[in-house]
Amino acid sequence: MIKKIGVMTGGGDCPGLNAVLRAVAKTAMFKYGWEVIGFKDGYRGMVINDYMIFGPDDASGILDKGGTILGTSNKDNPFNFMIEKDGKIEFKDMSDQVIENVNSLGIDAMIIIGGDGTLTSARDLYRKGLKVVGVPKTIDNDLSGTDYTFGFMTAVDTATEAIDKLHSTAESHHRVMILEVMGRYAGWIAIESGIAGGADVILIPEIPYDINKVVEKILERKKAGKHFSIVVVAEGAKSINGEMVIKKIVEHSPDPIRLGGIGHKIAEEIQELSGIETRVTVLGHLQRGGKPIPYDRILSTRFGVAAVELVKNGEFGYMVCLDDNCISKVPLDEAVGKIKTVPPDGELVRIAKSIGVSFGD
Ligand code: F6P
């Protein structure tokens, strides 16, 4: 018999987090009469026992809000938690503390909303006995076990709007305009926004590019009377004989590498090799913020309700997922540890190539 559940949002923020919280809290409180506790700032709140109790109004008015009302963190791992002691930094396994905090609050089950890092820890906490259900979140759409994560389509929408706007300057000034988008080691945001925005070149981590082939495409267009080109480049893209461009290393983060800078690198090369004026826009965190589009609000709501139903049915150790547009579940074990990347010979790449998009290969 469930009486009280806990919920937490971990990892980078993402449009739709509040919509999931709303769906979880409304279903749990009003359909089943359970109490809902929200831990603050991801695993940090579970370690230090920082939480809020959802009141009847806390799940209202948040459907369209970006970010997460609970706060989040992409730096805290409960199994390797950073502690400052006498001015020194130490790492400690705080997973027992997490389980003790959950138990002492009388929480019967946890719904953990996050990407690969957050859900890997959720899987490990489940192995230690915590009753957990996961919800897949990331703008990168790189989680195995689900066709889509919520937040991704909003990021694609933002990137597509940026491409639409870049077209104006590209056409008017006869320039090459480059848009660098996020996505970590997967090219989902780049390929989907690139197709939706009508990009001429799309560079993704899954297909290493040859800069000469990229320039060839741009010059071919010029010869055909098209004096501008739009290039969408994923932050994780790399050349056939190069490496990904790292922007910075975030010390003490479970995933310390932050990518960024590929846009400027290829801009210089394209300008030099083609002789065409080239500009770069790095879209950055605009992709993570703001209102979720309707698709993500609906997906978030479907995921949130489904997570509560799994708890109700006593089905733990699963992540809710989207399988062929139906809500389903997948063991957390299968959902984490390996990322889902764009198949280089898959349908999206094939249709883009059919309409003349170059991947620089
Ligand atoms: O995983 C989401 C994401 O936005 C990635 O696309 C990006 O590489 C990373 O997070 C940026 O992280 P931070 O907000 O820590 O700079």
GROMACS .gro file of C-alpha atoms and ligand atoms in nm:
model
  377
    1MET     CA    1   0.000   0.000   0.000
    2ILE     CA    2   0.155   0.328  -0.114
    3LYS     CA    3   0.086   0.635   0.099
    4LYS     CA    4   0.372   0.868   0.021
    5ILE     CA    5   0.603   0.908  -0.278
    6GLY     CA    6   0.912   1.117  -0.339
    7VAL     CA    7   1.009   1.290  -0.662
    8MET     CA    8   1.333   1.448  -0.778
    9THR     CA    9   1.474   1.618  -1.092
   10GLY     CA   10   1.844   1.564  -1.169
   11GLY     CA   11   2.093   1.668  -1.439
   12GLY     CA   12   2.066   1.967  -1.671
   13ASP     CA   13   1.734   2.151  -1.677
   14CYS     CA   14   1.505   2.077  -1.967
   15PRO     CA   15   1.169   2.208  -2.095
   16GLY     CA   16   0.890   1.989  -1.957
   17LEU     CA   17   1.037   1.907  -1.615
   18ASN     CA   18   0.762   2.102  -1.440
   19ALA     CA   19   0.499   1.940  -1.660
   20VAL     CA   20   0.619   1.597  -1.538
   21LEU     CA   21   0.618   1.716  -1.174
   22ARG     CA   22   0.265   1.847  -1.222
   23ALA     CA   23   0.142   1.518  -1.371
   24VAL     CA   24   0.312   1.314  -1.097
   25ALA     CA   25   0.181   1.532  -0.814
   26LYS     CA   26  -0.175   1.566  -0.948
   27THR     CA   27  -0.213   1.193  -1.018
   28ALA     CA   28  -0.056   1.092  -0.687
   29MET     CA   29  -0.241   1.346  -0.471
   30PHE     CA   30  -0.581   1.374  -0.636
   31LYS     CA   31  -0.631   1.036  -0.804
   32TYR     CA   32  -0.472   0.820  -0.532
   33GLY     CA   33  -0.466   1.042  -0.224
   34TRP     CA   34  -0.093   0.997  -0.167
   35GLU     CA   35   0.142   1.252  -0.017
   36VAL     CA   36   0.419   1.385  -0.241
   37ILE     CA   37   0.762   1.498  -0.126
   38GLY     CA   38   0.992   1.681  -0.369
   39PHE     CA   39   1.367   1.663  -0.303
   40LYS     CA   40   1.550   1.981  -0.400
   41ASP     CA   41   1.845   2.024  -0.636
   42GLY     CA   42   1.869   1.666  -0.759
   43TYR     CA   43   2.065   1.413  -0.554
   44ARG     CA   44   2.200   1.693  -0.332
   45GLY     CA   45   1.855   1.724  -0.170
   46MET     CA   46   1.833   1.349  -0.118
   47VAL     CA   47   2.177   1.344   0.048
   48ILE     CA   48   2.128   1.647   0.275
   49ASN     CA   49   1.755   1.584   0.325
   50ASP     CA   50   1.641   1.909   0.168
   51TYR     CA   51   1.283   1.874   0.046
   52MET     CA   52   0.940   2.033   0.007
   53ILE     CA   53   0.601   1.881   0.071
   54PHE     CA   54   0.365   1.933  -0.221
   55GLY     CA   55   0.056   2.123  -0.113
   56PRO     CA   56  -0.268   2.116  -0.315
   57ASP     CA   57  -0.163   2.425  -0.515
   58ASP     CA   58   0.204   2.345  -0.574
   59ALA     CA   59   0.133   2.148  -0.889
   60SER     CA   60  -0.075   2.428  -1.040
   61GLY     CA   61   0.038   2.701  -1.278
   62ILE     CA   62   0.366   2.528  -1.369
   63LEU     CA   63   0.275   2.339  -1.688
   64ASP     CA   64   0.426   2.598  -1.921
   65LYS     CA   65   0.722   2.702  -1.703
   66GLY     CA   66   1.079   2.620  -1.805
   67GLY     CA   67   1.333   2.485  -1.556
   68THR     CA   68   1.222   2.289  -1.250
   69ILE     CA   69   1.050   2.418  -0.937
   70LEU     CA   70   1.257   2.165  -0.739
   71GLY     CA   71   1.592   2.289  -0.868
   72THR     CA   72   1.849   2.052  -1.013
   73SER     CA   73   2.220   1.977  -1.031
   74ASN     CA   74   2.442   1.802  -1.283
   75LYS     CA   75   2.733   1.782  -1.040
   76ASP     CA   76   2.609   1.550  -0.765
   77ASN     CA   77   2.646   1.173  -0.763
   78PRO     CA   78   2.518   1.006  -0.442
   79PHE     CA   79   2.775   0.726  -0.482
   80ASN     CA   80   3.062   0.972  -0.515
   81PHE     CA   81   2.938   1.284  -0.340
   82MET     CA   82   3.161   1.588  -0.305
   83ILE     CA   83   3.205   1.709   0.051
   84GLU     CA   84   3.412   2.005   0.168
   85LYS     CA   85   3.588   1.931   0.496
   86ASP     CA   86   3.838   2.170   0.659
   87GLY     CA   87   3.883   2.347   0.325
   88LYS     CA   88   3.957   2.016   0.153
   89ILE     CA   89   3.744   1.842  -0.105
   90GLU     CA   90   3.658   1.478  -0.044
   91PHE     CA   91   3.433   1.230  -0.220
   92LYS     CA   92   3.214   0.994  -0.023
   93ASP     CA   93   2.957   0.726  -0.099
   94MET     CA   94   2.638   0.877   0.045
   95SER     CA   95   2.395   0.622  -0.100
   96ASP     CA   96   2.316   0.471   0.244
   97GLN     CA   97   2.237   0.820   0.369
   98VAL     CA   98   2.001   0.873   0.074
   99ILE     CA   99   1.812   0.553   0.151
  100GLU     CA  100   1.800   0.638   0.522
  101ASN     CA  101   1.657   0.985   0.445
  102VAL     CA  102   1.392   0.840   0.215
  103ASN     CA  103   1.293   0.578   0.475
  104SER     CA  104   1.286   0.821   0.765
  105LEU     CA  105   1.043   1.043   0.573
  106GLY     CA  106   0.814   0.741   0.528
  107ILE     CA  107   0.848   0.755   0.149
  108ASP     CA  108   0.728   0.431  -0.012
  109ALA     CA  109   0.874   0.489  -0.359
  110MET     CA  110   1.077   0.744  -0.556
  111ILE     CA  111   1.015   0.884  -0.903
  112ILE     CA  112   1.349   1.004  -1.040
  113ILE     CA  113   1.349   1.227  -1.346
  114GLY     CA  114   1.678   1.258  -1.530
  115GLY     CA  115   1.918   1.169  -1.808
  116ASP     CA  116   2.181   0.898  -1.829
  117GLY     CA  117   2.386   1.007  -1.524
  118THR     CA  118   2.087   1.059  -1.294
  119LEU     CA  119   1.919   0.735  -1.401
  120THR     CA  120   2.241   0.535  -1.365
  121SER     CA  121   2.247   0.636  -0.997
  122ALA     CA  122   1.872   0.561  -0.978
  123ARG     CA  123   1.944   0.212  -1.111
  124ASP     CA  124   2.220   0.167  -0.851
  125LEU     CA  125   1.991   0.288  -0.570
  126TYR     CA  126   1.728   0.040  -0.692
  127ARG     CA  127   1.991  -0.235  -0.669
  128LYS     CA  128   2.044  -0.129  -0.307
  129GLY     CA  129   1.675  -0.172  -0.232
  130LEU     CA  130   1.520   0.169  -0.303
  131LYS     CA  131   1.187   0.142  -0.487
  132VAL     CA  132   1.249   0.356  -0.794
  133VAL     CA  133   1.076   0.447  -1.119
  134GLY     CA  134   1.269   0.659  -1.372
  135VAL     CA  135   1.146   0.921  -1.619
  136PRO     CA  136   1.370   0.999  -1.922
  137LYS     CA  137   1.473   1.363  -1.958
  138THR     CA  138   1.721   1.533  -2.185
  139ILE     CA  139   1.720   1.781  -2.471
  140ASP     CA  140   1.989   1.562  -2.631
  141ASN     CA  141   1.747   1.269  -2.692
  142ASP     CA  142   2.043   1.035  -2.640
  143LEU     CA  143   1.882   0.798  -2.387
  144SER     CA  144   1.858   0.435  -2.493
  145GLY     CA  145   1.528   0.266  -2.428
  146THR     CA  146   1.299   0.546  -2.545
  147ASP     CA  147   1.220   0.681  -2.890
  148TYR     CA  148   1.202   1.035  -2.749
  149THR     CA  149   1.280   1.215  -2.428
  150PHE     CA  150   1.073   1.516  -2.327
  151GLY     CA  151   1.243   1.851  -2.387
  152PHE     CA  152   1.407   1.739  -2.710
  153MET     CA  153   1.134   1.866  -2.943
  154THR     CA  154   1.135   2.207  -2.772
  155ALA     CA  155   1.512   2.228  -2.827
  156VAL     CA  156   1.460   2.133  -3.192
  157ASP     CA  157   1.189   2.399  -3.218
  158THR     CA  158   1.423   2.666  -3.074
  159ALA     CA  159   1.707   2.562  -3.305
  160THR     CA  160   1.476   2.558  -3.609
  161GLU     CA  161   1.357   2.910  -3.533
  162ALA     CA  162   1.721   3.018  -3.508
  163ILE     CA  163   1.795   2.864  -3.850
  164ASP     CA  164   1.492   3.042  -3.999
  165LYS     CA  165   1.624   3.372  -3.865
  166LEU     CA  166   1.981   3.308  -3.981
  167HIS     CA  167   1.849   3.262  -4.335
  168SER     CA  168   1.770   3.636  -4.353
  169THR     CA  169   2.129   3.748  -4.300
  170ALA     CA  170   2.271   3.460  -4.502
  171GLU     CA  171   2.061   3.555  -4.806
  172SER     CA  172   2.091   3.931  -4.772
  173HIS     CA  173   2.469   3.935  -4.715
  174HIS     CA  174   2.559   3.633  -4.930
  175ARG     CA  175   2.726   3.468  -4.633
  176VAL     CA  176   2.776   3.128  -4.484
  177MET     CA  177   2.593   3.121  -4.151
  178ILE     CA  178   2.685   2.850  -3.903
  179LEU     CA  179   2.462   2.745  -3.613
  180GLU     CA  180   2.628   2.540  -3.337
  181VAL     CA  181   2.376   2.338  -3.138
  182MET     CA  182   2.398   2.120  -2.826
  183GLY     CA  183   2.352   1.743  -2.803
  184ARG     CA  184   2.674   1.615  -2.642
  185TYR     CA  185   2.791   1.302  -2.827
  186ALA     CA  186   2.470   1.264  -3.031
  187GLY     CA  187   2.359   1.462  -3.335
  188TRP     CA  188   1.981   1.445  -3.281
  189ILE     CA  189   1.922   1.818  -3.229
  190ALA     CA  190   2.146   1.904  -3.525
  191ILE     CA  191   1.991   1.661  -3.771
  192GLU     CA  192   1.627   1.725  -3.678
  193SER     CA  193   1.657   2.105  -3.665
  194GLY     CA  194   1.880   2.100  -3.974
  195ILE     CA  195   1.615   1.913  -4.174
  196ALA     CA  196   1.332   2.126  -4.031
  197GLY     CA  197   1.519   2.451  -4.101
  198GLY     CA  198   1.641   2.357  -4.448
  199ALA     CA  199   2.015   2.353  -4.370
  200ASP     CA  200   2.254   2.289  -4.658
  201VAL     CA  201   2.518   2.119  -4.445
  202ILE     CA  202   2.461   1.922  -4.122
  203LEU     CA  203   2.760   1.801  -3.925
  204ILE     CA  204   2.702   1.540  -3.652
  205PRO     CA  205   2.933   1.336  -3.427
  206GLU     CA  206   2.817   1.012  -3.588
  207ILE     CA  207   2.953   1.111  -3.934
  208PRO     CA  208   3.305   1.260  -3.919
  209TYR     CA  209   3.332   1.532  -4.182
  210ASP     CA  210   3.594   1.633  -4.437
  211ILE     CA  211   3.607   2.015  -4.446
  212ASN     CA  212   3.693   2.004  -4.818
  213LYS     CA  213   3.365   1.824  -4.887
  214VAL     CA  214   3.179   2.088  -4.684
  215VAL     CA  215   3.340   2.367  -4.887
  216GLU     CA  216   3.271   2.176  -5.210
  217LYS     CA  217   2.899   2.181  -5.127
  218ILE     CA  218   2.905   2.555  -5.048
  219LEU     CA  219   3.088   2.639  -5.372
  220GLU     CA  220   2.857   2.412  -5.573
  221ARG     CA  221   2.564   2.616  -5.440
  222LYS     CA  222   2.739   2.940  -5.532
  223LYS     CA  223   2.797   2.814  -5.885
  224ALA     CA  224   2.425   2.733  -5.906
  225GLY     CA  225   2.344   3.095  -5.815
  226LYS     CA  226   2.285   3.038  -5.443
  227HIS     CA  227   2.522   3.283  -5.281
  228PHE     CA  228   2.463   3.173  -4.923
  229SER     CA  229   2.467   2.853  -4.721
  230ILE     CA  230   2.341   2.741  -4.381
  231VAL     CA  231   2.553   2.499  -4.180
  232VAL     CA  232   2.418   2.334  -3.865
  233VAL     CA  233   2.693   2.178  -3.656
  234ALA     CA  234   2.645   1.964  -3.345
  235GLU     CA  235   2.877   2.056  -3.058
  236GLY     CA  236   3.015   1.699  -3.070
  237ALA     CA  237   3.095   1.696  -3.443
  238LYS     CA  238   3.451   1.612  -3.544
  239SER     CA  239   3.653   1.598  -3.865
  240ILE     CA  240   3.774   1.271  -4.015
  241ASN     CA  241   4.117   1.324  -3.867
  242GLY     CA  242   4.032   1.541  -3.568
  243GLU     CA  243   3.881   1.525  -3.222
  244MET     CA  244   3.573   1.680  -3.064
  245VAL     CA  245   3.630   2.037  -2.947
  246ILE     CA  246   3.620   2.067  -2.568
  247LYS     CA  247   3.510   2.402  -2.424
  248LYS     CA  248   3.596   2.329  -2.064
  249ILE     CA  249   3.638   2.064  -1.800
  250VAL     CA  250   3.402   2.106  -1.506
  251GLU     CA  251   3.602   1.974  -1.215
  252HIS     CA  252   3.420   1.733  -0.980
  253SER     CA  253   3.130   1.685  -1.220
  254PRO     CA  254   3.037   1.318  -1.282
  255ASP     CA  255   3.060   1.400  -1.654
  256PRO     CA  256   3.327   1.675  -1.655
  257ILE     CA  257   3.361   1.735  -2.031
  258ARG     CA  258   3.170   2.031  -2.174
  259LEU     CA  259   3.182   2.045  -2.552
  260GLY     CA  260   3.178   2.365  -2.757
  261GLY     CA  261   3.381   2.565  -3.009
  262ILE     CA  262   3.345   2.352  -3.323
  263GLY     CA  263   3.137   2.629  -3.488
  264HIS     CA  264   3.423   2.880  -3.469
  265LYS     CA  265   3.675   2.621  -3.582
  266ILE     CA  266   3.490   2.535  -3.902
  267ALA     CA  267   3.397   2.901  -3.966
  268GLU     CA  268   3.762   2.995  -4.002
  269GLU     CA  269   3.832   2.698  -4.227
  270ILE     CA  270   3.525   2.759  -4.447
  271GLN     CA  271   3.602   3.130  -4.488
  272GLU     CA  272   3.963   3.059  -4.577
  273LEU     CA  273   3.893   2.776  -4.818
  274SER     CA  274   3.583   2.922  -4.988
  275GLY     CA  275   3.656   3.293  -4.974
  276ILE     CA  276   3.296   3.350  -4.855
  277GLU     CA  277   3.232   3.561  -4.547
  278THR     CA  278   3.127   3.327  -4.265
  279ARG     CA  279   2.961   3.393  -3.930
  280VAL     CA  280   2.884   3.174  -3.629
  281THR     CA  281   2.597   3.164  -3.381
  282VAL     CA  282   2.629   2.940  -3.076
  283LEU     CA  283   2.277   2.870  -2.956
  284GLY     CA  284   2.383   2.742  -2.612
  285HIS     CA  285   2.143   2.729  -2.321
  286LEU     CA  286   1.859   2.896  -2.513
  287GLN     CA  287   1.791   2.537  -2.621
  288ARG     CA  288   1.730   2.430  -2.261
  289GLY     CA  289   1.515   2.718  -2.143
  290GLY     CA  290   1.167   2.853  -2.177
  291LYS     CA  291   0.824   2.706  -2.233
  292PRO     CA  292   0.794   2.347  -2.350
  293ILE     CA  293   0.612   2.318  -2.684
  294PRO     CA  294   0.277   2.131  -2.676
  295TYR     CA  295   0.438   1.801  -2.787
  296ASP     CA  296   0.667   1.808  -2.482
  297ARG     CA  297   0.389   1.914  -2.245
  298ILE     CA  298   0.187   1.615  -2.360
  299LEU     CA  299   0.482   1.372  -2.350
  300SER     CA  300   0.580   1.498  -2.003
  301THR     CA  301   0.223   1.449  -1.883
  302ARG     CA  302   0.209   1.098  -2.031
  303PHE     CA  303   0.541   1.008  -1.868
  304GLY     CA  304   0.444   1.157  -1.530
  305VAL     CA  305   0.111   0.974  -1.513
  306ALA     CA  306   0.271   0.648  -1.634
  307ALA     CA  307   0.540   0.670  -1.364
  308VAL     CA  308   0.276   0.701  -1.092
  309GLU     CA  309   0.085   0.406  -1.239
  310LEU     CA  310   0.401   0.191  -1.224
  311VAL     CA  311   0.439   0.284  -0.857
  312LYS     CA  312   0.071   0.202  -0.800
  313ASN     CA  313   0.123  -0.141  -0.962
  314GLY     CA  314   0.438  -0.208  -0.760
  315GLU     CA  315   0.657  -0.220  -1.072
  316PHE     CA  316   0.996  -0.081  -0.973
  317GLY     CA  317   1.338  -0.064  -1.139
  318TYR     CA  318   1.183   0.057  -1.465
  319MET     CA  319   1.203   0.375  -1.672
  320VAL     CA  320   0.887   0.486  -1.848
  321CYS     CA  321   0.950   0.525  -2.219
  322LEU     CA  322   0.801   0.598  -2.559
  323ASP     CA  323   0.793   0.297  -2.788
  324ASP     CA  324   0.640   0.350  -3.130
  325ASN     CA  325   0.435   0.640  -2.991
  326CYS     CA  326   0.294   0.423  -2.709
  327ILE     CA  327   0.392   0.472  -2.347
  328SER     CA  328   0.571   0.167  -2.217
  329LYS     CA  329   0.842   0.069  -1.967
  330VAL     CA  330   1.198  -0.057  -1.993
  331PRO     CA  331   1.424  -0.192  -1.714
  332LEU     CA  332   1.656   0.086  -1.590
  333ASP     CA  333   1.944  -0.151  -1.655
  334GLU     CA  334   1.867  -0.147  -2.028
  335ALA     CA  335   1.806   0.227  -2.038
  336VAL     CA  336   2.141   0.348  -1.903
  337GLY     CA  337   2.509   0.308  -1.977
  338LYS     CA  338   2.497   0.329  -2.355
  339ILE     CA  339   2.379   0.636  -2.540
  340LYS     CA  340   2.147   0.640  -2.839
  341THR     CA  341   2.312   0.805  -3.138
  342VAL     CA  342   2.195   0.893  -3.490
  343PRO     CA  343   2.238   0.589  -3.718
  344PRO     CA  344   2.470   0.712  -3.997
  345ASP     CA  345   2.279   0.503  -4.252
  346GLY     CA  346   1.936   0.557  -4.093
  347GLU     CA  347   1.627   0.713  -4.245
  348LEU     CA  348   1.693   1.070  -4.128
  349VAL     CA  349   2.039   1.080  -4.285
  350ARG     CA  350   1.909   0.914  -4.601
  351ILE     CA  351   1.622   1.158  -4.654
  352ALA     CA  352   1.847   1.455  -4.584
  353LYS     CA  353   2.100   1.330  -4.840
  354SER     CA  354   1.818   1.269  -5.091
  355ILE     CA  355   1.728   1.637  -5.083
  356GLY     CA  356   2.090   1.743  -5.124
  357VAL     CA  357   2.206   1.803  -4.767
  358SER     CA  358   2.579   1.744  -4.721
  359PHE     CA  359   2.715   1.572  -4.411
  360GLY     CA  360   3.069   1.646  -4.524
  361ASP     CA  361   3.133   1.276  -4.591
  362F6P     O1  362   2.280   1.735  -2.166
  362F6P     C1  363   2.223   1.861  -2.187
  362F6P     C2  364   2.329   1.961  -2.225
  362F6P     O2  365   2.264   2.084  -2.252
  362F6P     C3  366   2.417   1.921  -2.343
  362F6P     O3  367   2.355   1.933  -2.468
  362F6P     C4  368   2.536   2.012  -2.322
  362F6P     O4  369   2.651   1.955  -2.379
  362F6P     C5  370   2.547   2.018  -2.170
  362F6P     O5  371   2.420   1.982  -2.118
  362F6P     C6  372   2.586   2.154  -2.117
  362F6P     O6  373   2.601   2.146  -1.980
  362F6P     P1  374   2.620   2.272  -1.883
  362F6P     O7  375   2.484   2.336  -1.864
  362F6P     O8  376   2.673   2.215  -1.757
  362F6P     O9  377   2.714   2.366  -1.952
   0.00000   0.00000   0.00000
